[in-house]
Amino acid sequence: MDFGVVLQTNPPASRSVHLARLAEQFGFSHVWTFDSHLLWQEPYVIHSAILNETKRVKVGPFVTNPSTRDWTVTASVFATLNEMYGNRTVCAIGRGDSAVRVTNGAPASLATLREAIHVIRELGNSRSVEYRGATIRFPWSVGSELEVWVAAYGPLALKLAGEVADGFVLQLADLDIAEWMIATVRAAASAAGRDPDAITICVAAPAYVTDGGEAALAHAREQTRWFGGMVGNHVADIVAKYGTSGAVPTALTDYVAGRESYDYNEHGRAGNTHTAFVPDKIVDRFCVLGPVADHIERLQRLKALGVDQFAIYLQHDDKEETLRRYGETVIPALRDPVLAAS
C-alpha cells in the first residue's frame, strides 16, 4: 500500500513545502493539495515548489474540477511540471465542491466531467485531442505522462470512474462503504471492457494517532469532525437525487438528516462551527483514529478490499507528529516484507 498526504494550501506557502518534504522523508509516495483558489493559495504554484524541493513524491490536486479553469490550461500545467520535474504529477478530479460553490456556482455535470477527463488526459500525455471543433496538441510537450483519478460518491459518478478513470478516489475510510463503492467501480470497469484491477484505488481520510485514552480520542474526534461535514456536502446532493434508500448505503446517507447549513469560510478546518450534526460514530467510521495498532488494523482491512493508497487529510493540530508516527510505524507495517536473504 502506498501513502499520500493531503495538504491545505494556507499561507505561508513555505509551510506546505515543509510538510511535503517531511512526508517524503517519512516514506509517503504522494503529496496532494486542496484546489479552491478563493479559500486557499493557488496549488499549482506550490506544486512547482514542492517538486523542486523533493526527489520522489508525485503531486497533484485533491481534487480539481472542470469549471474553474479551461481544461487546456489545466493540462498545460501538468505537462509543464512533467517536463520540468520528470513525470511526477497526477490529476485527481471531481465535479467540484468548494471551488465552485463558494462563487455561487454548481458542480459540473457528469457529461462535462467525462469530456474534461478525456481532454486533460490526452493533452497531459503529449497526445492530440478534439476540442471545440479543432484538433489540438501541445507542440512543446514530448513524453509527458499523466494519470487522471476520479473522485466520486454517487452511483452514476462511480460508474463513470469505472469506465474512464486511471484511479478512483474515495474520500472516507468506512469499511462497508468502501467495499460497496470499490465493487461498484470495478463492476462498471468490467462492463466497459476494462481491467478492473488496473484502476488504482485511493481512500482518503483524516488520521489522528492517539495514546489509546478516552480523552485523547475525544480530542481527535473534535479535530476531525469537520470531515463528516465536508463529506456531507456530497451526500446531501446524492440524497436530493436518489432519496435516502436503495441507491446508496444508508450508512452514508442517514447522518445528513440533521444537516442544516454549511459555511465554506470554515471548509476543511478543525473546530468549525457547522458540523455538530456529525455524530461520533460517523467520525470514527469515516476517519482513522486511535493508537497505532488501530490504524494498522483498519488499513490492513482496506488493503484487503483492494485499496492501493491511503491518503491522510492533515487538517488538524498534530501534523508533523502524524507524519512521523506513520513513517516510523504504520507505513512499515503495511509494506510487503522484503528479505535480505532467504
Short mmCIF file of C-alpha atoms in Angstrom, two decimals:
data_model
loop_
_atom_site.label_atom_id
_atom_site.label_comp_id
_atom_site.label_asym_id
_atom_site.label_seq_id
_atom_site.Cartn_x
_atom_site.Cartn_y
_atom_site.Cartn_z
CA MET A 1 0.00 0.00 0.00
CA ASP A 2 1.18 3.50 -0.88
CA PHE A 3 0.59 6.51 1.35
CA GLY A 4 -0.26 10.08 0.47
CA VAL A 5 -0.83 13.26 2.40
CA VAL A 6 -3.43 15.93 1.58
CA LEU A 7 -2.41 19.49 2.44
CA GLN A 8 -4.48 22.64 2.64
CA THR A 9 -2.54 25.47 0.99
CA ASN A 10 -2.86 28.03 3.76
CA PRO A 11 -0.16 30.69 3.90
CA PRO A 12 2.71 30.70 4.23
CA ALA A 13 3.30 28.51 1.19
CA SER A 14 6.64 27.52 2.70
CA ARG A 15 4.69 25.58 5.36
CA SER A 16 3.10 23.37 2.69
CA VAL A 17 6.51 22.80 1.11
CA HIS A 18 7.98 21.91 4.51
CA LEU A 19 5.25 19.33 5.17
CA ALA A 20 5.75 17.88 1.69
CA ARG A 21 9.48 17.45 2.32
CA LEU A 22 8.73 15.81 5.65
CA ALA A 23 6.21 13.47 4.04
CA GLU A 24 8.80 12.33 1.52
CA GLN A 25 11.35 11.75 4.27
CA PHE A 26 8.88 9.51 6.10
CA GLY A 27 8.11 7.38 3.05
CA PHE A 28 4.94 8.92 1.62
CA SER A 29 4.64 8.50 -2.14
CA HIS A 30 2.14 11.28 -2.95
CA VAL A 31 1.57 14.86 -1.83
CA TRP A 32 -1.87 16.21 -2.66
CA THR A 33 -3.36 19.66 -2.08
CA PHE A 34 -6.81 21.16 -1.92
CA ASP A 35 -7.74 23.15 -5.04
CA SER A 36 -10.04 26.04 -4.17
CA HIS A 37 -8.50 29.26 -5.38
CA LEU A 38 -10.55 31.69 -3.27
CA LEU A 39 -10.29 29.85 0.03
CA TRP A 40 -6.59 28.99 -0.16
CA GLN A 41 -3.46 29.74 -2.14
CA GLU A 42 -3.11 28.62 -5.76
CA PRO A 43 -2.00 24.97 -5.61
CA TYR A 44 -0.11 24.60 -8.86
CA VAL A 45 2.37 27.31 -7.94
CA ILE A 46 3.03 25.46 -4.70
CA HIS A 47 3.24 22.13 -6.56
CA SER A 48 6.17 23.52 -8.53
CA ALA A 49 7.97 24.47 -5.32
CA ILE A 50 7.25 21.05 -3.78
CA LEU A 51 8.58 19.24 -6.83
CA ASN A 52 11.68 21.42 -6.82
CA GLU A 53 12.47 20.56 -3.21
CA THR A 54 11.69 16.82 -3.31
CA LYS A 55 13.02 13.93 -5.35
CA ARG A 56 10.42 11.15 -5.49
CA VAL A 57 6.90 12.15 -4.45
CA LYS A 58 4.19 12.72 -7.01
CA VAL A 59 1.98 15.77 -6.57
CA GLY A 60 -1.50 16.72 -7.66
CA PRO A 61 -4.76 18.46 -6.72
CA PHE A 62 -7.20 16.72 -4.39
CA VAL A 63 -9.34 17.43 -6.20
CA THR A 64 -9.61 19.81 -9.13
CA ASN A 65 -12.76 20.28 -11.23
CA PRO A 66 -13.76 21.07 -14.85
CA SER A 67 -15.20 24.51 -14.11
CA THR A 68 -12.66 26.90 -12.62
CA ARG A 69 -10.00 26.58 -15.33
CA ASP A 70 -10.07 25.92 -19.04
CA TRP A 71 -9.22 22.25 -19.49
CA THR A 72 -6.33 23.05 -21.80
CA VAL A 73 -4.83 25.31 -19.13
CA THR A 74 -5.08 22.52 -16.57
CA ALA A 75 -3.42 20.07 -18.95
CA SER A 76 -0.69 22.59 -19.77
CA VAL A 77 0.20 22.91 -16.10
CA PHE A 78 0.68 19.16 -15.74
CA ALA A 79 2.63 18.80 -18.99
CA THR A 80 4.90 21.70 -17.98
CA LEU A 81 5.54 20.31 -14.49
CA ASN A 82 6.28 16.90 -16.00
CA GLU A 83 8.83 18.42 -18.38
CA MET A 84 10.46 20.28 -15.50
CA TYR A 85 10.45 17.51 -12.90
CA GLY A 86 10.17 14.21 -14.74
CA ASN A 87 6.57 12.91 -14.82
CA ARG A 88 5.82 13.35 -11.14
CA THR A 89 2.24 14.64 -11.37
CA VAL A 90 -1.21 13.08 -11.15
CA CYS A 91 -4.57 14.76 -11.69
CA ALA A 92 -7.41 13.93 -9.29
CA ILE A 93 -10.67 15.49 -10.46
CA GLY A 94 -14.32 15.58 -9.48
CA ARG A 95 -17.46 17.53 -10.26
CA GLY A 96 -16.46 20.38 -7.92
CA ASP A 97 -17.35 21.42 -4.38
CA SER A 98 -15.85 24.42 -2.59
CA ALA A 99 -14.11 25.84 -5.65
CA VAL A 100 -17.44 26.27 -7.44
CA ARG A 101 -19.95 26.60 -4.61
CA VAL A 102 -18.13 29.48 -2.92
CA THR A 103 -18.66 31.54 -6.10
CA ASN A 104 -22.36 30.54 -6.22
CA GLY A 105 -21.66 28.00 -8.94
CA ALA A 106 -22.69 24.37 -9.07
CA PRO A 107 -20.86 21.08 -9.59
CA ALA A 108 -20.27 20.15 -13.22
CA SER A 109 -22.46 17.59 -14.93
CA LEU A 110 -21.08 14.09 -15.33
CA ALA A 111 -21.05 14.57 -19.11
CA THR A 112 -18.85 17.64 -18.69
CA LEU A 113 -16.60 15.80 -16.24
CA ARG A 114 -16.22 12.90 -18.68
CA GLU A 115 -15.22 15.22 -21.51
CA ALA A 116 -12.80 17.18 -19.33
CA ILE A 117 -11.08 13.98 -18.22
CA HIS A 118 -10.53 12.99 -21.83
CA VAL A 119 -9.14 16.37 -22.91
CA ILE A 120 -6.85 16.78 -19.89
CA ARG A 121 -5.53 13.22 -20.12
CA GLU A 122 -4.82 13.30 -23.86
CA LEU A 123 -3.02 16.65 -23.74
CA GLY A 124 -1.27 15.72 -20.49
CA ASN A 125 0.12 12.64 -22.19
CA SER A 126 1.54 14.60 -25.16
CA ARG A 127 -1.25 13.47 -27.45
CA SER A 128 -3.64 15.37 -29.71
CA VAL A 129 -7.34 15.71 -28.89
CA GLU A 130 -10.52 17.09 -30.42
CA TYR A 131 -11.55 20.24 -28.56
CA ARG A 132 -14.18 22.79 -29.59
CA GLY A 133 -14.14 21.67 -33.19
CA ALA A 134 -10.37 21.62 -33.63
CA THR A 135 -7.60 19.06 -33.23
CA ILE A 136 -5.15 20.50 -30.72
CA ARG A 137 -1.85 19.44 -29.15
CA PHE A 138 0.99 20.96 -27.18
CA PRO A 139 3.81 21.18 -29.75
CA TRP A 140 6.36 21.58 -26.97
CA SER A 141 5.29 18.51 -24.94
CA VAL A 142 7.07 15.21 -25.56
CA GLY A 143 6.85 12.15 -23.33
CA SER A 144 4.61 13.64 -20.64
CA GLU A 145 2.77 11.01 -18.59
CA LEU A 146 -0.39 11.88 -16.65
CA GLU A 147 -2.93 9.68 -14.91
CA VAL A 148 -6.38 11.08 -14.14
CA TRP A 149 -8.07 9.84 -10.96
CA VAL A 150 -11.77 10.50 -10.36
CA ALA A 151 -13.37 11.33 -7.01
CA ALA A 152 -16.92 10.00 -6.73
CA TYR A 153 -19.69 9.04 -4.29
CA GLY A 154 -22.98 8.63 -6.18
CA PRO A 155 -23.91 5.64 -8.39
CA LEU A 156 -23.55 7.44 -11.73
CA ALA A 157 -20.27 9.07 -10.73
CA LEU A 158 -18.93 5.70 -9.58
CA LYS A 159 -19.96 4.23 -12.93
CA LEU A 160 -18.08 7.00 -14.74
CA ALA A 161 -14.99 6.32 -12.63
CA GLY A 162 -15.07 2.66 -13.58
CA GLU A 163 -15.48 3.48 -17.24
CA VAL A 164 -12.77 6.12 -17.70
CA ALA A 165 -10.60 6.72 -14.62
CA ASP A 166 -7.00 5.65 -14.11
CA GLY A 167 -7.69 5.82 -10.39
CA PHE A 168 -10.71 6.09 -8.08
CA VAL A 169 -10.66 8.47 -5.10
CA LEU A 170 -12.96 7.64 -2.17
CA GLN A 171 -12.95 10.33 0.48
CA LEU A 172 -13.81 8.32 3.59
CA ALA A 173 -12.37 5.24 5.32
CA ASP A 174 -15.55 3.38 6.27
CA LEU A 175 -15.01 -0.30 5.51
CA ASP A 176 -18.56 -1.20 4.49
CA ILE A 177 -18.98 1.85 2.24
CA ALA A 178 -15.53 1.33 0.73
CA GLU A 179 -16.34 -2.29 -0.10
CA TRP A 180 -19.58 -1.27 -1.86
CA MET A 181 -18.04 1.62 -3.78
CA ILE A 182 -14.96 -0.30 -4.90
CA ALA A 183 -17.15 -3.15 -6.12
CA THR A 184 -19.37 -0.67 -7.99
CA VAL A 185 -16.38 0.94 -9.72
CA ARG A 186 -14.89 -2.41 -10.65
CA ALA A 187 -18.20 -3.71 -12.00
CA ALA A 188 -18.51 -0.63 -14.21
CA ALA A 189 -14.96 -1.15 -15.44
CA SER A 190 -15.69 -4.76 -16.34
CA ALA A 191 -18.90 -3.80 -18.12
CA ALA A 192 -16.91 -1.26 -20.16
CA GLY A 193 -14.39 -3.92 -21.20
CA ARG A 194 -11.64 -2.59 -18.94
CA ASP A 195 -9.44 -4.48 -16.48
CA PRO A 196 -10.95 -3.53 -13.09
CA ASP A 197 -7.69 -4.30 -11.31
CA ALA A 198 -5.89 -1.71 -13.43
CA ILE A 199 -7.74 1.12 -11.65
CA THR A 200 -5.78 2.48 -8.69
CA ILE A 201 -7.97 2.68 -5.59
CA CYS A 202 -7.23 5.56 -3.22
CA VAL A 203 -9.00 6.03 0.10
CA ALA A 204 -8.54 9.43 1.74
CA ALA A 205 -9.48 10.42 5.28
CA PRO A 206 -8.12 12.26 8.32
CA ALA A 207 -5.84 10.17 10.50
CA TYR A 208 -5.02 11.05 14.11
CA VAL A 209 -2.79 8.86 16.28
CA THR A 210 -3.66 8.82 20.00
CA ASP A 211 -2.34 7.15 23.16
CA GLY A 212 -5.45 4.98 23.43
CA GLY A 213 -7.12 7.00 26.20
CA GLU A 214 -10.67 8.33 26.08
CA ALA A 215 -9.61 11.96 26.47
CA ALA A 216 -7.20 11.68 23.55
CA LEU A 217 -9.88 10.03 21.40
CA ALA A 218 -12.36 12.79 22.24
CA HIS A 219 -9.79 15.39 21.18
CA ALA A 220 -9.04 13.53 17.95
CA ARG A 221 -12.76 13.42 17.14
CA GLU A 222 -13.11 17.17 17.57
CA GLN A 223 -10.06 17.74 15.38
CA THR A 224 -11.52 15.62 12.56
CA ARG A 225 -15.30 16.14 12.85
CA TRP A 226 -15.05 18.69 10.01
CA PHE A 227 -14.53 15.79 7.61
CA GLY A 228 -18.03 14.41 8.14
CA GLY A 229 -19.34 17.87 7.30
CA MET A 230 -17.32 18.00 4.09
CA VAL A 231 -18.46 14.54 3.02
CA GLY A 232 -22.00 15.63 3.90
CA ASN A 233 -21.94 18.20 1.10
CA HIS A 234 -21.67 15.42 -1.46
CA VAL A 235 -24.04 13.10 0.39
CA ALA A 236 -26.69 15.83 0.50
CA ASP A 237 -26.54 16.04 -3.29
CA ILE A 238 -26.95 12.26 -3.53
CA VAL A 239 -29.92 12.26 -1.14
CA ALA A 240 -31.56 15.06 -3.12
CA LYS A 241 -31.22 13.00 -6.29
CA TYR A 242 -31.87 9.46 -5.10
CA GLY A 243 -33.60 9.74 -1.73
CA THR A 244 -32.41 8.02 1.44
CA SER A 245 -32.72 4.37 0.47
CA GLY A 246 -31.86 2.00 -2.31
CA ALA A 247 -29.26 3.75 -4.43
CA VAL A 248 -26.53 4.16 -1.81
CA PRO A 249 -25.86 2.58 1.61
CA THR A 250 -27.85 4.03 4.49
CA ALA A 251 -24.59 4.21 6.45
CA LEU A 252 -23.65 7.04 4.10
CA THR A 253 -26.97 8.88 3.97
CA ASP A 254 -28.58 8.64 7.41
CA TYR A 255 -26.36 11.08 9.27
CA VAL A 256 -27.06 14.05 6.99
CA ALA A 257 -30.68 14.23 8.17
CA GLY A 258 -29.58 16.74 10.82
CA ARG A 259 -27.54 18.86 8.41
CA GLU A 260 -28.87 22.42 8.24
CA SER A 261 -26.21 24.54 6.55
CA TYR A 262 -22.55 24.71 5.61
CA ASP A 263 -20.15 27.64 5.82
CA TYR A 264 -17.41 27.39 3.20
CA ASN A 265 -15.40 30.03 5.06
CA GLU A 266 -14.63 27.21 7.52
CA HIS A 267 -14.32 24.45 4.92
CA GLY A 268 -11.87 21.74 5.93
CA ARG A 269 -10.99 23.37 9.26
CA ALA A 270 -10.78 21.65 12.63
CA GLY A 271 -13.18 23.10 15.16
CA ASN A 272 -15.56 24.66 12.64
CA THR A 273 -18.98 25.69 13.86
CA HIS A 274 -21.35 23.89 11.49
CA THR A 275 -20.58 20.19 11.90
CA ALA A 276 -22.28 19.47 15.21
CA PHE A 277 -24.72 17.26 13.29
CA VAL A 278 -21.90 14.76 12.64
CA PRO A 279 -22.10 12.08 15.38
CA ASP A 280 -19.09 10.43 16.95
CA LYS A 281 -19.87 7.11 15.27
CA ILE A 282 -19.56 8.76 11.84
CA VAL A 283 -16.26 10.41 12.80
CA ASP A 284 -14.97 7.02 13.95
CA ARG A 285 -16.15 5.29 10.76
CA PHE A 286 -15.07 7.90 8.24
CA CYS A 287 -11.71 8.76 9.84
CA VAL A 288 -8.85 6.64 11.21
CA LEU A 289 -8.37 7.43 14.89
CA GLY A 290 -6.79 5.82 17.93
CA PRO A 291 -3.49 4.13 18.80
CA VAL A 292 -1.11 2.90 16.12
CA ALA A 293 -2.42 -0.67 16.31
CA ASP A 294 -5.92 0.53 15.39
CA HIS A 295 -4.57 2.41 12.36
CA ILE A 296 -2.67 -0.65 11.17
CA GLU A 297 -5.71 -2.91 11.62
CA ARG A 298 -8.05 -0.59 9.68
CA LEU A 299 -5.57 -0.09 6.87
CA GLN A 300 -4.89 -3.81 6.58
CA ARG A 301 -8.62 -4.35 6.12
CA LEU A 302 -8.78 -1.60 3.49
CA LYS A 303 -5.80 -3.15 1.73
CA ALA A 304 -7.65 -6.48 1.67
CA LEU A 305 -10.53 -4.72 -0.11
CA GLY A 306 -8.10 -3.67 -2.85
CA VAL A 307 -7.10 -0.19 -1.66
CA ASP A 308 -3.76 0.79 -3.20
CA GLN A 309 -3.22 4.12 -1.43
CA PHE A 310 -4.30 5.70 1.83
CA ALA A 311 -4.09 9.49 1.72
CA ILE A 312 -4.16 11.35 5.03
CA TYR A 313 -6.08 14.60 5.31
CA LEU A 314 -3.71 16.52 7.57
CA GLN A 315 -6.10 19.28 8.68
CA HIS A 316 -5.63 19.06 12.44
CA ASP A 317 -3.27 20.18 15.20
CA ASP A 318 -0.78 17.28 15.05
CA LYS A 319 0.60 17.40 11.53
CA GLU A 320 4.30 16.66 11.98
CA GLU A 321 3.73 14.02 14.63
CA THR A 322 1.19 12.22 12.44
CA LEU A 323 3.69 12.08 9.59
CA ARG A 324 6.38 10.79 11.96
CA ARG A 325 4.20 8.10 13.55
CA TYR A 326 3.04 6.88 10.16
CA GLY A 327 6.55 6.93 8.73
CA GLU A 328 8.08 5.04 11.63
CA THR A 329 5.31 2.56 12.49
CA VAL A 330 2.26 2.42 10.20
CA ILE A 331 3.85 2.54 6.74
CA PRO A 332 6.43 -0.18 7.53
CA ALA A 333 3.66 -2.42 8.86
CA LEU A 334 1.71 -2.13 5.59
CA ARG A 335 4.65 -2.81 3.31
CA ASP A 336 5.13 -6.24 1.83
CA PRO A 337 8.14 -7.77 3.62
CA VAL A 338 11.43 -7.93 1.74
CA LEU A 339 14.09 -10.34 3.00
CA ALA A 340 17.81 -9.70 2.64
CA ALA A 341 18.38 -13.43 2.33
CA SER A 342 16.13 -16.44 2.01
#
